Coordinates of C-alpha atoms in Angstrom, one line a residue:
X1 CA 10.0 173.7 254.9
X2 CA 13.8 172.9 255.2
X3 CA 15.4 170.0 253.3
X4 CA 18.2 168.0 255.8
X5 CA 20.5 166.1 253.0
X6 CA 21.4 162.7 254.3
X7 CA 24.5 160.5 253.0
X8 CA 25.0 157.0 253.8
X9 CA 26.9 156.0 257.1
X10 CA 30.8 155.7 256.2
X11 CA 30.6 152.5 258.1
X12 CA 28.3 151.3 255.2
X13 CA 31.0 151.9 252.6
X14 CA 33.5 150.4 254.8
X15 CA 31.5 147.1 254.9
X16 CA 30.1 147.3 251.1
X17 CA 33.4 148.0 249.0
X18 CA 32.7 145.5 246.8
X19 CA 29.7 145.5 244.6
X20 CA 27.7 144.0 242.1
X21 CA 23.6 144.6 240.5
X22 CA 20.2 143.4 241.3
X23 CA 18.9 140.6 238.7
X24 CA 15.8 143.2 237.2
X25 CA 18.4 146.0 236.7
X26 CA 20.4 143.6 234.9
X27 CA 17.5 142.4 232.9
X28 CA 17.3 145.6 231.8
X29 CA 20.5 146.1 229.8
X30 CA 20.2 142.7 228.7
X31 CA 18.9 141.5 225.0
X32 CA 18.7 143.8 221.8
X33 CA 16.1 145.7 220.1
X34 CA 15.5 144.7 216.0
X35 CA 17.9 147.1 214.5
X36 CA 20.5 148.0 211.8
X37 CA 19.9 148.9 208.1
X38 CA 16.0 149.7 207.1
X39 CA 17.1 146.7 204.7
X40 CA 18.2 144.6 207.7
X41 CA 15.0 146.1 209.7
X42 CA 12.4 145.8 206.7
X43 CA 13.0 141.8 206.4
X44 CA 12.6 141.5 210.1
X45 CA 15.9 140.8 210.6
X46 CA 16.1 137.2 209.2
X47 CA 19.3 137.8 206.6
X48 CA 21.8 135.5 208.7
X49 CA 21.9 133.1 206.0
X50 CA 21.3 135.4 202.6
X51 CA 24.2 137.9 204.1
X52 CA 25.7 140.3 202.0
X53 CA 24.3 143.3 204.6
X54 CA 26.2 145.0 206.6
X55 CA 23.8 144.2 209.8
X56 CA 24.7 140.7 209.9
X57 CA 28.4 141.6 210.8
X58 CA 26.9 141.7 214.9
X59 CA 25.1 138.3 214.1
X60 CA 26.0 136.4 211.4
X61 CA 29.7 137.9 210.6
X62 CA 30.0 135.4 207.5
X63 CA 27.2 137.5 205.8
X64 CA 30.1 139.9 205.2
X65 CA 31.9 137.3 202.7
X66 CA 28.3 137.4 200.4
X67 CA 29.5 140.8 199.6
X68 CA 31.1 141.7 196.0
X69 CA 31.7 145.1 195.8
X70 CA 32.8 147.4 198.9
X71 CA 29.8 149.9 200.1
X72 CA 29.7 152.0 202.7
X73 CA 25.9 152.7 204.6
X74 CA 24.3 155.7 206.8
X75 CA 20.9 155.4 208.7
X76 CA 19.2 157.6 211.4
X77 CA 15.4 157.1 212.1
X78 CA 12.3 158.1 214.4
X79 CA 11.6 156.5 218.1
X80 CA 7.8 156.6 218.3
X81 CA 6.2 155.7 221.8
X82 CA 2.4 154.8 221.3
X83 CA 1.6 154.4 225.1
X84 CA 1.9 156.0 228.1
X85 CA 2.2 160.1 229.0
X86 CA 5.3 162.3 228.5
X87 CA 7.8 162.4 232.1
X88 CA 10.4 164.3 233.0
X89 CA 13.1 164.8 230.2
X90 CA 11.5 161.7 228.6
X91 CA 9.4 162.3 225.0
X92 CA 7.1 159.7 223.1
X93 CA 9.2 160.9 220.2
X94 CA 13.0 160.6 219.8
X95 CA 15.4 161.3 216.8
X96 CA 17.9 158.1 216.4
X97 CA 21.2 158.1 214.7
X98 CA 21.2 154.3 214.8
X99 CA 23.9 152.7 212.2
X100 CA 26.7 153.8 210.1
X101 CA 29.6 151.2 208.7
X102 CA 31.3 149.9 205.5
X103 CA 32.9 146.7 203.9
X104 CA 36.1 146.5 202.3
X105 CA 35.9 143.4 199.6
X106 CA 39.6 141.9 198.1
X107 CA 39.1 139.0 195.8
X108 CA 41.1 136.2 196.6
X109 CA 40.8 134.1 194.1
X110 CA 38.4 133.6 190.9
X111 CA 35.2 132.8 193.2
X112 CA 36.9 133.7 196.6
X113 CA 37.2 137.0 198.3
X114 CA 38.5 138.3 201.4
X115 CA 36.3 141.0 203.2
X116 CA 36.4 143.6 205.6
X117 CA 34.1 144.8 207.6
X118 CA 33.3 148.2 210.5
X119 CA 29.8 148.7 211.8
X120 CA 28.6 150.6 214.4
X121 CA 25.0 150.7 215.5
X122 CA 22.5 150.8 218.4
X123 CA 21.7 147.5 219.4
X124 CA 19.4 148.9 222.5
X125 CA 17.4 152.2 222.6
X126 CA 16.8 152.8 226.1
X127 CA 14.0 155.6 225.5
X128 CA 10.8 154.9 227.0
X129 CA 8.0 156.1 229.8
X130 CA 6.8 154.1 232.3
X131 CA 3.2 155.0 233.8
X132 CA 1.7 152.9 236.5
X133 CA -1.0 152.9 239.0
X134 CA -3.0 150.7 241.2
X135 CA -4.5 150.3 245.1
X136 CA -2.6 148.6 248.1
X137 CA -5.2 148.5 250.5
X138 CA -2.8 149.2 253.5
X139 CA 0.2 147.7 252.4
X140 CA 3.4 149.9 251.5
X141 CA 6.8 150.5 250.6
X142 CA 7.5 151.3 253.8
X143 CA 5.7 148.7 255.5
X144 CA 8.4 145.9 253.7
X145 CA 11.1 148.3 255.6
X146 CA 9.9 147.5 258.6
X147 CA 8.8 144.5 258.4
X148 CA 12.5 143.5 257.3
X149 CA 13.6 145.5 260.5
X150 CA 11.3 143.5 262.4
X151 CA 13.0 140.4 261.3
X152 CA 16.2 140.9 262.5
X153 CA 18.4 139.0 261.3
X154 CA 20.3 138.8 258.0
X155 CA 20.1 135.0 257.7
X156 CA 16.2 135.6 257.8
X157 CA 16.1 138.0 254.9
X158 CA 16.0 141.0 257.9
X159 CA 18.1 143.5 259.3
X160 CA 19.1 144.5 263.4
X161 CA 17.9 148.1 263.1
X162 CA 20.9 150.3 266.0
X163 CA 22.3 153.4 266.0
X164 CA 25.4 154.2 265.0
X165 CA 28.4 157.0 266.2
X166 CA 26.5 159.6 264.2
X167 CA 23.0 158.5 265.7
X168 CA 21.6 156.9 262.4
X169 CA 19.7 153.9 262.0
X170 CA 21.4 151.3 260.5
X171 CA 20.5 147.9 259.7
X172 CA 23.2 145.5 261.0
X173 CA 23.5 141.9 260.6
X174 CA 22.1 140.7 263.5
X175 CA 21.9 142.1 267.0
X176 CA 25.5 141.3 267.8
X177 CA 27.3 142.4 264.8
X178 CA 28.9 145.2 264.2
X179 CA 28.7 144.3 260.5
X180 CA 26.2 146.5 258.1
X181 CA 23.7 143.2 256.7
X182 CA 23.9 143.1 252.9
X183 CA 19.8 143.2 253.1
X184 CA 19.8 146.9 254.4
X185 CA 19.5 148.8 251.1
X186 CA 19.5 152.5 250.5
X187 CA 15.5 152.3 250.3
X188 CA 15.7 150.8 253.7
X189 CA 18.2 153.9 255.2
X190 CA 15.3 156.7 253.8
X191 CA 12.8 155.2 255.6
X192 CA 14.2 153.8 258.3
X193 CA 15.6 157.5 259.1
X194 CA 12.8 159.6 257.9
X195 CA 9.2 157.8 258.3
X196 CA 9.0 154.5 260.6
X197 CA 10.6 155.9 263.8
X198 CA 7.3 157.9 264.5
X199 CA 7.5 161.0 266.7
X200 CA 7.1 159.0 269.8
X201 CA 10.1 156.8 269.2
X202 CA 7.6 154.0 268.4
X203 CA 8.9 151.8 265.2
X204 CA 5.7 151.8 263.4
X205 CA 4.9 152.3 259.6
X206 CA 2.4 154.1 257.0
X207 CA -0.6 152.4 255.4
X208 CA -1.2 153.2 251.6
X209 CA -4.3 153.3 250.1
X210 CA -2.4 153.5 246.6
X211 CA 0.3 153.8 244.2
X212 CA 1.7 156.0 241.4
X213 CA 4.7 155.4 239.6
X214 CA 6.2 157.6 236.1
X215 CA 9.9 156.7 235.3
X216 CA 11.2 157.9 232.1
X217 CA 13.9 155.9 230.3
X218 CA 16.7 157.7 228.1
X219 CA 19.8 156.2 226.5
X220 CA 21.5 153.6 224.5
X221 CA 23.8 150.7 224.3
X222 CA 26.6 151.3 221.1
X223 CA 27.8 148.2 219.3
X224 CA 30.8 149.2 217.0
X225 CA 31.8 145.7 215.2
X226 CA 34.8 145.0 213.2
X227 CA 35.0 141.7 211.2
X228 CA 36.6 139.7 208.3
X229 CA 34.7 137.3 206.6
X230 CA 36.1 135.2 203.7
X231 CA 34.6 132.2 201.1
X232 CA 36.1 129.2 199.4
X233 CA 35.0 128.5 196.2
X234 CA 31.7 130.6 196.5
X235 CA 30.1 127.1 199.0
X236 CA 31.3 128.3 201.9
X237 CA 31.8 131.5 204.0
X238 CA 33.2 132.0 207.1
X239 CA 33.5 135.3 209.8
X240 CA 34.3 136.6 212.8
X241 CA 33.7 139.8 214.5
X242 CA 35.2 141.3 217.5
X243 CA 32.6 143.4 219.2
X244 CA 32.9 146.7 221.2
X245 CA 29.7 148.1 223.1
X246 CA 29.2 151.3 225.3
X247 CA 26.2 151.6 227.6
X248 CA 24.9 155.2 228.3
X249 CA 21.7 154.4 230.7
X250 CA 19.4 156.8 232.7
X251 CA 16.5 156.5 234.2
X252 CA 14.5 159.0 236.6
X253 CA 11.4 158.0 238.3
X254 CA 9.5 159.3 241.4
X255 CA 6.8 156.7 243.0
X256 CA 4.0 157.9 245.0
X257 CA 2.0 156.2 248.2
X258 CA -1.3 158.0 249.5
X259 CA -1.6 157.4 253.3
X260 CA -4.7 157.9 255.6
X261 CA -3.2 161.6 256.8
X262 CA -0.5 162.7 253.9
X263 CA 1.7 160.4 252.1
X264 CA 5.1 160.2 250.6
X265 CA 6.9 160.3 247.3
X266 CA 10.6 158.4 246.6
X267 CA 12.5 160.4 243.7
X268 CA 15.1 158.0 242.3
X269 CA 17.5 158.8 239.2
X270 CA 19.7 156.1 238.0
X271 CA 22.5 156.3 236.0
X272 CA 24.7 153.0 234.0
X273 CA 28.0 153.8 232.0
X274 CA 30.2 151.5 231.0
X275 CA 31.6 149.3 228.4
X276 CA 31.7 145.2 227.3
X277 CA 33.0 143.4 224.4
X278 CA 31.9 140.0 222.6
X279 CA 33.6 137.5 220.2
X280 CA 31.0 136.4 217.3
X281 CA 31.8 133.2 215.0
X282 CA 29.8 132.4 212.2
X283 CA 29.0 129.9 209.1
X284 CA 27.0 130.1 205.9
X285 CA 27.1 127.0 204.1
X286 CA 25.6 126.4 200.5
X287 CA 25.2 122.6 200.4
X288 CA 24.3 122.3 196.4
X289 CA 26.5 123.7 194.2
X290 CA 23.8 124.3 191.8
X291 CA 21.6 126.1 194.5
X292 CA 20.9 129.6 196.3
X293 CA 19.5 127.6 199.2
X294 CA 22.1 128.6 202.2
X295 CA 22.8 127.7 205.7
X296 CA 23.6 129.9 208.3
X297 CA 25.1 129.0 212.1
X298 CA 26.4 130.9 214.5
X299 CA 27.6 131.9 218.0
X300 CA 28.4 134.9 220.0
X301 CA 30.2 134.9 223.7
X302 CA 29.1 136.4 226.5
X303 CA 29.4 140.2 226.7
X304 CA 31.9 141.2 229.3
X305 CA 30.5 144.4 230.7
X306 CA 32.4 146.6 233.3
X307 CA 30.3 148.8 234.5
X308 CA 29.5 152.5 237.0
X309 CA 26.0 153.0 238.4
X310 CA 25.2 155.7 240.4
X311 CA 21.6 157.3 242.0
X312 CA 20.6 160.2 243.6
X313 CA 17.1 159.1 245.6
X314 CA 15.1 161.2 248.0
X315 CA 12.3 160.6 250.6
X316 CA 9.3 163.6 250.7
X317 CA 7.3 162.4 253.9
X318 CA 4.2 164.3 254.4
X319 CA 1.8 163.7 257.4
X320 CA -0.4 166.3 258.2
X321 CA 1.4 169.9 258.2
X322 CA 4.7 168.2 258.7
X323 CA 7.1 167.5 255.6
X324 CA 10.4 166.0 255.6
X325 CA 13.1 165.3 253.5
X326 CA 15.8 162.7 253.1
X327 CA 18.3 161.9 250.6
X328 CA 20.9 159.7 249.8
X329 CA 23.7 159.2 246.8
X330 CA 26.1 156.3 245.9
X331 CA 28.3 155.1 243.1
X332 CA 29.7 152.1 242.4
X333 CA 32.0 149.4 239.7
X334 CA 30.5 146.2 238.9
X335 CA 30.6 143.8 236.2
X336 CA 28.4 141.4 234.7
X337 CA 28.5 138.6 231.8
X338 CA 25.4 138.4 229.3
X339 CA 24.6 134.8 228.4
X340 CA 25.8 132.7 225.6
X341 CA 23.9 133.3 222.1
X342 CA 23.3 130.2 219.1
X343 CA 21.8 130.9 216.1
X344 CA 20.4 128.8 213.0
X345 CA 19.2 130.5 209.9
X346 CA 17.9 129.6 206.4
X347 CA 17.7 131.3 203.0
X348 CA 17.2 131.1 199.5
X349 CA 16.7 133.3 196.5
X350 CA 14.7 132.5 193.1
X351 CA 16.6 134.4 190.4
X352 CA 17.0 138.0 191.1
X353 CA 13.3 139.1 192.6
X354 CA 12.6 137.1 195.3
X355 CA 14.9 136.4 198.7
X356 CA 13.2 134.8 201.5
X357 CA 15.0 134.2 204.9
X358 CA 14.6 132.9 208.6
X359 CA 16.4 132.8 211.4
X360 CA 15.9 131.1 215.4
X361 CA 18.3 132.2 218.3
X362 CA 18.8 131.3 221.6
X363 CA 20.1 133.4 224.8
X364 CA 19.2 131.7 228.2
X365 CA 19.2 135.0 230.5
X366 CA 19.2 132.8 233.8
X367 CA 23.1 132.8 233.0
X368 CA 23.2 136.5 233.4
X369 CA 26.3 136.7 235.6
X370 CA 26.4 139.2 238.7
X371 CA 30.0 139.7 239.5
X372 CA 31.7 141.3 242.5
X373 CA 34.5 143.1 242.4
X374 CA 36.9 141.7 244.8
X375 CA 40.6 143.0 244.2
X376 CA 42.9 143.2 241.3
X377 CA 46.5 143.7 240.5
X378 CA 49.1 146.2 239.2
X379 CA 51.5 145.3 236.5
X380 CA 54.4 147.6 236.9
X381 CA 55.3 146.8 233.4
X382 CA 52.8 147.9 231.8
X383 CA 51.6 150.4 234.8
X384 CA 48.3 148.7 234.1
X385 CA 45.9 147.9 236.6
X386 CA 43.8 144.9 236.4
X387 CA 40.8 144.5 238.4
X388 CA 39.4 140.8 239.3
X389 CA 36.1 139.8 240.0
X390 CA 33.8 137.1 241.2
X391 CA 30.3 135.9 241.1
X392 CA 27.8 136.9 243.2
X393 CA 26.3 133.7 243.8
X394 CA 22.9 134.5 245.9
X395 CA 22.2 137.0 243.4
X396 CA 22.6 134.9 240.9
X397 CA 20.7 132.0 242.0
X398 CA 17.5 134.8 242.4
X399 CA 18.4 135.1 238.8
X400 CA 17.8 131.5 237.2
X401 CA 15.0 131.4 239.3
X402 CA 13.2 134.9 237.8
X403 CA 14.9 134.7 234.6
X404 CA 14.9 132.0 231.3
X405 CA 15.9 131.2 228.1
X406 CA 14.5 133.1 225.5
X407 CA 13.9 132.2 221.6
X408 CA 14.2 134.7 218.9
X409 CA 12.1 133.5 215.4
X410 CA 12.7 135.8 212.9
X411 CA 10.8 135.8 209.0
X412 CA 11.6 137.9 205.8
X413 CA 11.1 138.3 202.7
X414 CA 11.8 140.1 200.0
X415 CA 10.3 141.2 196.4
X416 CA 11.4 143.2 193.8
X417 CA 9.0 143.8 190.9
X418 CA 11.3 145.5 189.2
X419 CA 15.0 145.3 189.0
X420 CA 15.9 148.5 191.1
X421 CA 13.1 148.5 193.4
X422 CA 12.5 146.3 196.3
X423 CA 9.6 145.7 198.6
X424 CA 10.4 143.9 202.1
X425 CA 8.4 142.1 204.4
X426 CA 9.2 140.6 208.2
X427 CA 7.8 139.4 211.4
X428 CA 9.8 138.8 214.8
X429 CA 8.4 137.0 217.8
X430 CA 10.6 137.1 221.2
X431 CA 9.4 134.9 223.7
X432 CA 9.2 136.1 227.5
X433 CA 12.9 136.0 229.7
X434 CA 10.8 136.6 233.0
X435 CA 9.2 133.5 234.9
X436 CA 5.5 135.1 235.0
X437 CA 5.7 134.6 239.2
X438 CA 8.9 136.2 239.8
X439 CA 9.7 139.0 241.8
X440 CA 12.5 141.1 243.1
X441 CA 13.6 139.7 246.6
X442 CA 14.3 142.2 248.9
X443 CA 15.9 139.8 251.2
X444 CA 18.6 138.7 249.4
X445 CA 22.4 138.8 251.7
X446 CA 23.8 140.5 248.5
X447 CA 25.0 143.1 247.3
X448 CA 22.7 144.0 244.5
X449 CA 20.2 144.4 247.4
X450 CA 22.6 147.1 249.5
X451 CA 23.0 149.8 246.6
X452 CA 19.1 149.1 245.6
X453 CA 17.7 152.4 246.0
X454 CA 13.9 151.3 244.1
X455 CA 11.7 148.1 244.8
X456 CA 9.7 148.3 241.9
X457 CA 9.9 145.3 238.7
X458 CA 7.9 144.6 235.6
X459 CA 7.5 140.8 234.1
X460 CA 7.5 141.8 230.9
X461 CA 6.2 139.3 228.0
X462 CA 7.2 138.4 224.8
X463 CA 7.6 141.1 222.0
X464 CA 6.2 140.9 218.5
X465 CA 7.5 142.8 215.9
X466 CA 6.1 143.7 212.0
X467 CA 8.1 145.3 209.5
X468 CA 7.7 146.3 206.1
X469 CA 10.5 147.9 204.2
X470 CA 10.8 149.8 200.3
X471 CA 14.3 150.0 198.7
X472 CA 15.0 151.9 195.7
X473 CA 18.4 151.8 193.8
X474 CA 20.1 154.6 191.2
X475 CA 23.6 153.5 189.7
X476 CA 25.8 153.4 192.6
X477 CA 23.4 154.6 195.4
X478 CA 20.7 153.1 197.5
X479 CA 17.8 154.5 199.4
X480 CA 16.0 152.1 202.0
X481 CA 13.1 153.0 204.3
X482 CA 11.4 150.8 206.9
X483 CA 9.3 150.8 209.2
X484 CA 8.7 148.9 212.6
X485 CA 6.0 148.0 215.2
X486 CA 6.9 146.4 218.6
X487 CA 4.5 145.0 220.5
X488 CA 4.9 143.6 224.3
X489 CA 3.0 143.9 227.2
X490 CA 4.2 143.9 231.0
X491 CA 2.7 143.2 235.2
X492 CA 4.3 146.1 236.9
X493 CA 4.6 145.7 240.9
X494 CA 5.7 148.5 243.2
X495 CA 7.2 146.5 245.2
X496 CA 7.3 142.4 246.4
X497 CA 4.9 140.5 248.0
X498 CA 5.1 139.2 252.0
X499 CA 2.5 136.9 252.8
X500 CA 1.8 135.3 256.6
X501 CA 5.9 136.1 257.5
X502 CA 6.0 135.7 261.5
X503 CA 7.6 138.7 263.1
X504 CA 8.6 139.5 266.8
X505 CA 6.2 141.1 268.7
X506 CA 7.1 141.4 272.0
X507 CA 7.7 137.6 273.9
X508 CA 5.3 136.5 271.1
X509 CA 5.1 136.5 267.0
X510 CA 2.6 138.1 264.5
X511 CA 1.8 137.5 261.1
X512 CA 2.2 140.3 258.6
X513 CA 1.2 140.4 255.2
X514 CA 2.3 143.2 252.6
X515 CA 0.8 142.8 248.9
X516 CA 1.3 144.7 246.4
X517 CA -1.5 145.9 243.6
X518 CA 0.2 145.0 240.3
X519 CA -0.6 146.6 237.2
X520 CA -1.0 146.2 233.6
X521 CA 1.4 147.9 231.8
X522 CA 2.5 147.8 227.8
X523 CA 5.7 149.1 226.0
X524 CA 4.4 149.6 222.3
X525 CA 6.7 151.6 219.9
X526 CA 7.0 152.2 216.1
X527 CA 10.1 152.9 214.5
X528 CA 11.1 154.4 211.1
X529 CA 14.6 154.3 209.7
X530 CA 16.6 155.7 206.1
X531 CA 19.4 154.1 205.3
X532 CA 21.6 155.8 202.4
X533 CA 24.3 153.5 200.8
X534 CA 26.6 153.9 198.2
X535 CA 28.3 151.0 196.4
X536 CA 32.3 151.3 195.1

């Protein structure tokens, strides 16, 4: 058997040079996992109001002013998968190195200080395994190819299937442009060029009498947080934090379709790098003097991610005793804007043993902004280049109709029965950001759709979390240890659904129908953490 590498048609690059994502791979780098300290982790998270840990500096950055002495903290942990089989390069088990930072206090006054703080720590671990499975009863992946080159037309969600100088298929924008349509995506070009042309010339696709799909997840998104944070008068405390964040993405997946006589497997590895920075102002405010009873507000910008993705996806076609092969690369810049973030916490202590806390945020992800890169500037003086960007609109208006706003409720609490022991308690609940009928649209004129090289998506639910947590304190040094279960369960889809879409046939139309199988899928992980502190 003999592999023939394909690349996509320089005329493709010519007419796709700007670029920006799909709403689902967006999703994906969107939102934060419950980490930090084992402190932090063991209260569920819910300190925005009682402060004085180093955690809150990426939330809450007055927190920072609760602290009296400087410190400095360490912790690295265990990624447990509970779900799922191992894939690829991707284990149910992963080591984590997820924070290490330190606060600088200066006392400003008799009750007043001036603080400083550095954190860095991973606010998304992208390590996971996806396994899914189901029928199609004679729909396929294929069979959405074609019936988008049957379409013909880009303003119908379809594609003008013609050759090209180098006697490819290509999908143009209607059947008198020369334009490449911004449906045709790099799924389309495998398929198109390797299984629906059958050996008789005859456009014609596969029936599938069911699915496979593994994909194994690997990577992580770095925040590294620098803040001041101050108080007046011990009543009020203010911060704010200038964020830095580096994505470090992969994924690797290979989806399979059994047909009547063979079948075919897609192998798709996708890679995200990048980086993004935020702006995060905060409050606490203790409105009786005589009180511990605080309140905590805050808000954090948009992060302003530029970004590189890049894949590597091939096309094994089997039928019979005759294989064939087909791949194609790309890479490309884009840039997208993560939504606004408010948050409202409580807390309140009861001498030196008990500390309870709760917090509620609020992201609406159907702001995620898709932005296209669409020229840029030099400035000689500073022989800087400066790139600018726009939004993708129809990508974006598939987003706030897939996507919602999503509300964090985070508890805590925490006991000590003895003055240097502590025992912590917390609970999160995240509430769904995908409508429950959404799907990816493979018909969208944008350019999210061109450089898709999968069709799968996953509605995932909302995410419960339990923590419990131990701290144990000797002079000058702290040991913390927590543990954390997530919860959430997802509908996986290898592709969209088509119902009753009229297609040419000849002089005449037919209806064609291709549904896809979904299938229940779940991403529960545990997590334990050590954090190791030292006070100045």
């Amino acid at each position: 058997m003999k592999s023939k590498y394909i690349f996509f048609a320089v005329s493709l690059f010519a007419a796709l040079s700007a670029n920006a994502q799909e709403t689902y791979e967006n999703a994906k780098l969107a939102g934060e996992d419950l980490n930090g300290t084992a402190r932090y982790v063991g209260m569920g998270g819910a300190m925005e109001a009682l402060g004085a840990d180093i955690s809150t500096i990426g939330s809450n950055p007055a927190g920072i002013g609760l602290f009296r002495h400087s410190n400095v903290s360490l912790s690295a942990g265990l990624l447990m998968q509970s779900d799922g089989k191992e894939f690829s390069n991707g284990k149910k088990t992963n080591l984590s190195f997820d924070q290490i930072g330190g606060v600088y206090t200066t006392r400003t006054g008799q009750k007043s200080f001036l603080n400083f703080g550095f954190n860095y720590h991973k606010s998304k671990n992208f390590d996971y395994i996806l396994n899914a499975a189901g029928s199609l009863n004679g729909s396929s992946q294929n069979k959405q190819s074609y019936i988008k080159g049957m379409l013909g037309d880009q303003k119908v969600g379809g594609f003008n299937v013609d050759k090209n100088k180098d006697g490819q298929n290509i999908g143009y924008v209607d059947a008198k442009s020369s334009d490449v349509a911004y449906t045709w995506s790099q799924i389309d070009y495998l398929y198109w060029n390797k299984l629906i042309p059958g050996s008789t010339g005859i456009y014609n696709y596969e029936r599938a009498t069911g699915y496979t799909l593994d994909r194994a997840h690997t990577g992580y998104i770095g925040n590294y947080d620098f803040a001041v944070s101050g108080n007046i008068n011990d009543r009020v405390y203010l911060g704010l934090t200038f964020g830095m964040k580096d994505i470090h993405y992969k994924g690797y997946s290979e989806y399979r379709e059994n047909f009547n006589n063979g079948g075919a497997v897609v192998r798709d590895e996708r890679k995200v790098t990048g980086s993004g920075f935020d702006i995060t102002a905060g409050v606490i405010v203790r409105p009786v003097a005589e009180s511990p009873f605080r309140i905590g507000a805050y808000v954090k910008s948009p992060t302003w991610y530029d970004l590189t993705t890049s894949n590597v996806t091939g096309l094994v076609y089997a039928q019979g005793t005759t294989s064939k092969n087909a791949y194609v690369s790309n890479s490309y810049n884009f840039k997208m804007w993560t939504p606004w973030k408010f948050g409202l916490s409580l807390g309140h202590t009861i001498g030196n043993y008990l500390a309870l806390g709760a917090t509620y945020e609020y992201e609406n992800y159907a702001d995620i902004n898709s932005r296209v890169n669409d020229g840029g500037y030099y400035d000689y003086y500073y022989n800087e280049y400066y790139e600018s960007s726009s939004p993708d609109n129809v990508m974006n208006a598939h987003t706030k109709e897939a996507l919602k706003g999503v509300s964090t409720l985070k508890l805590g609490v925490e006991y000590k029965p003895v003055s240097n022991v502590a025992l912590r308690l917390g609970y999160n609940y995240v509430s769904p950001k995908y409508v429950s009928d959404a799907q990816k649209d493979p018909g969208l004129a944008s350019l999210g759709t061109s450089y898709a090289s999968t069709t799968d998506y996953t509605n995932w639910g909302a995410i419960n979390r339990f923590t419990l947590g131990v701290g144990y304190q000797v002079k000058k040094f702290n040991i913390d240890l927590a543990y954390q279960y997530s919860a959430q369960n997802g509908s996986f889809a290898p592709f969209s659904n088509i119902r009753d879409i009229s297609v040419p046939s000849g002089t005449t139309s037919v209806k064609e129908s291709n549904i896809a199988t979904s299938a229940d899928v779940k991403n529960n992980r545990s997590q334990l953490l050590l954090t190791l502190g030292y006070r100045f």
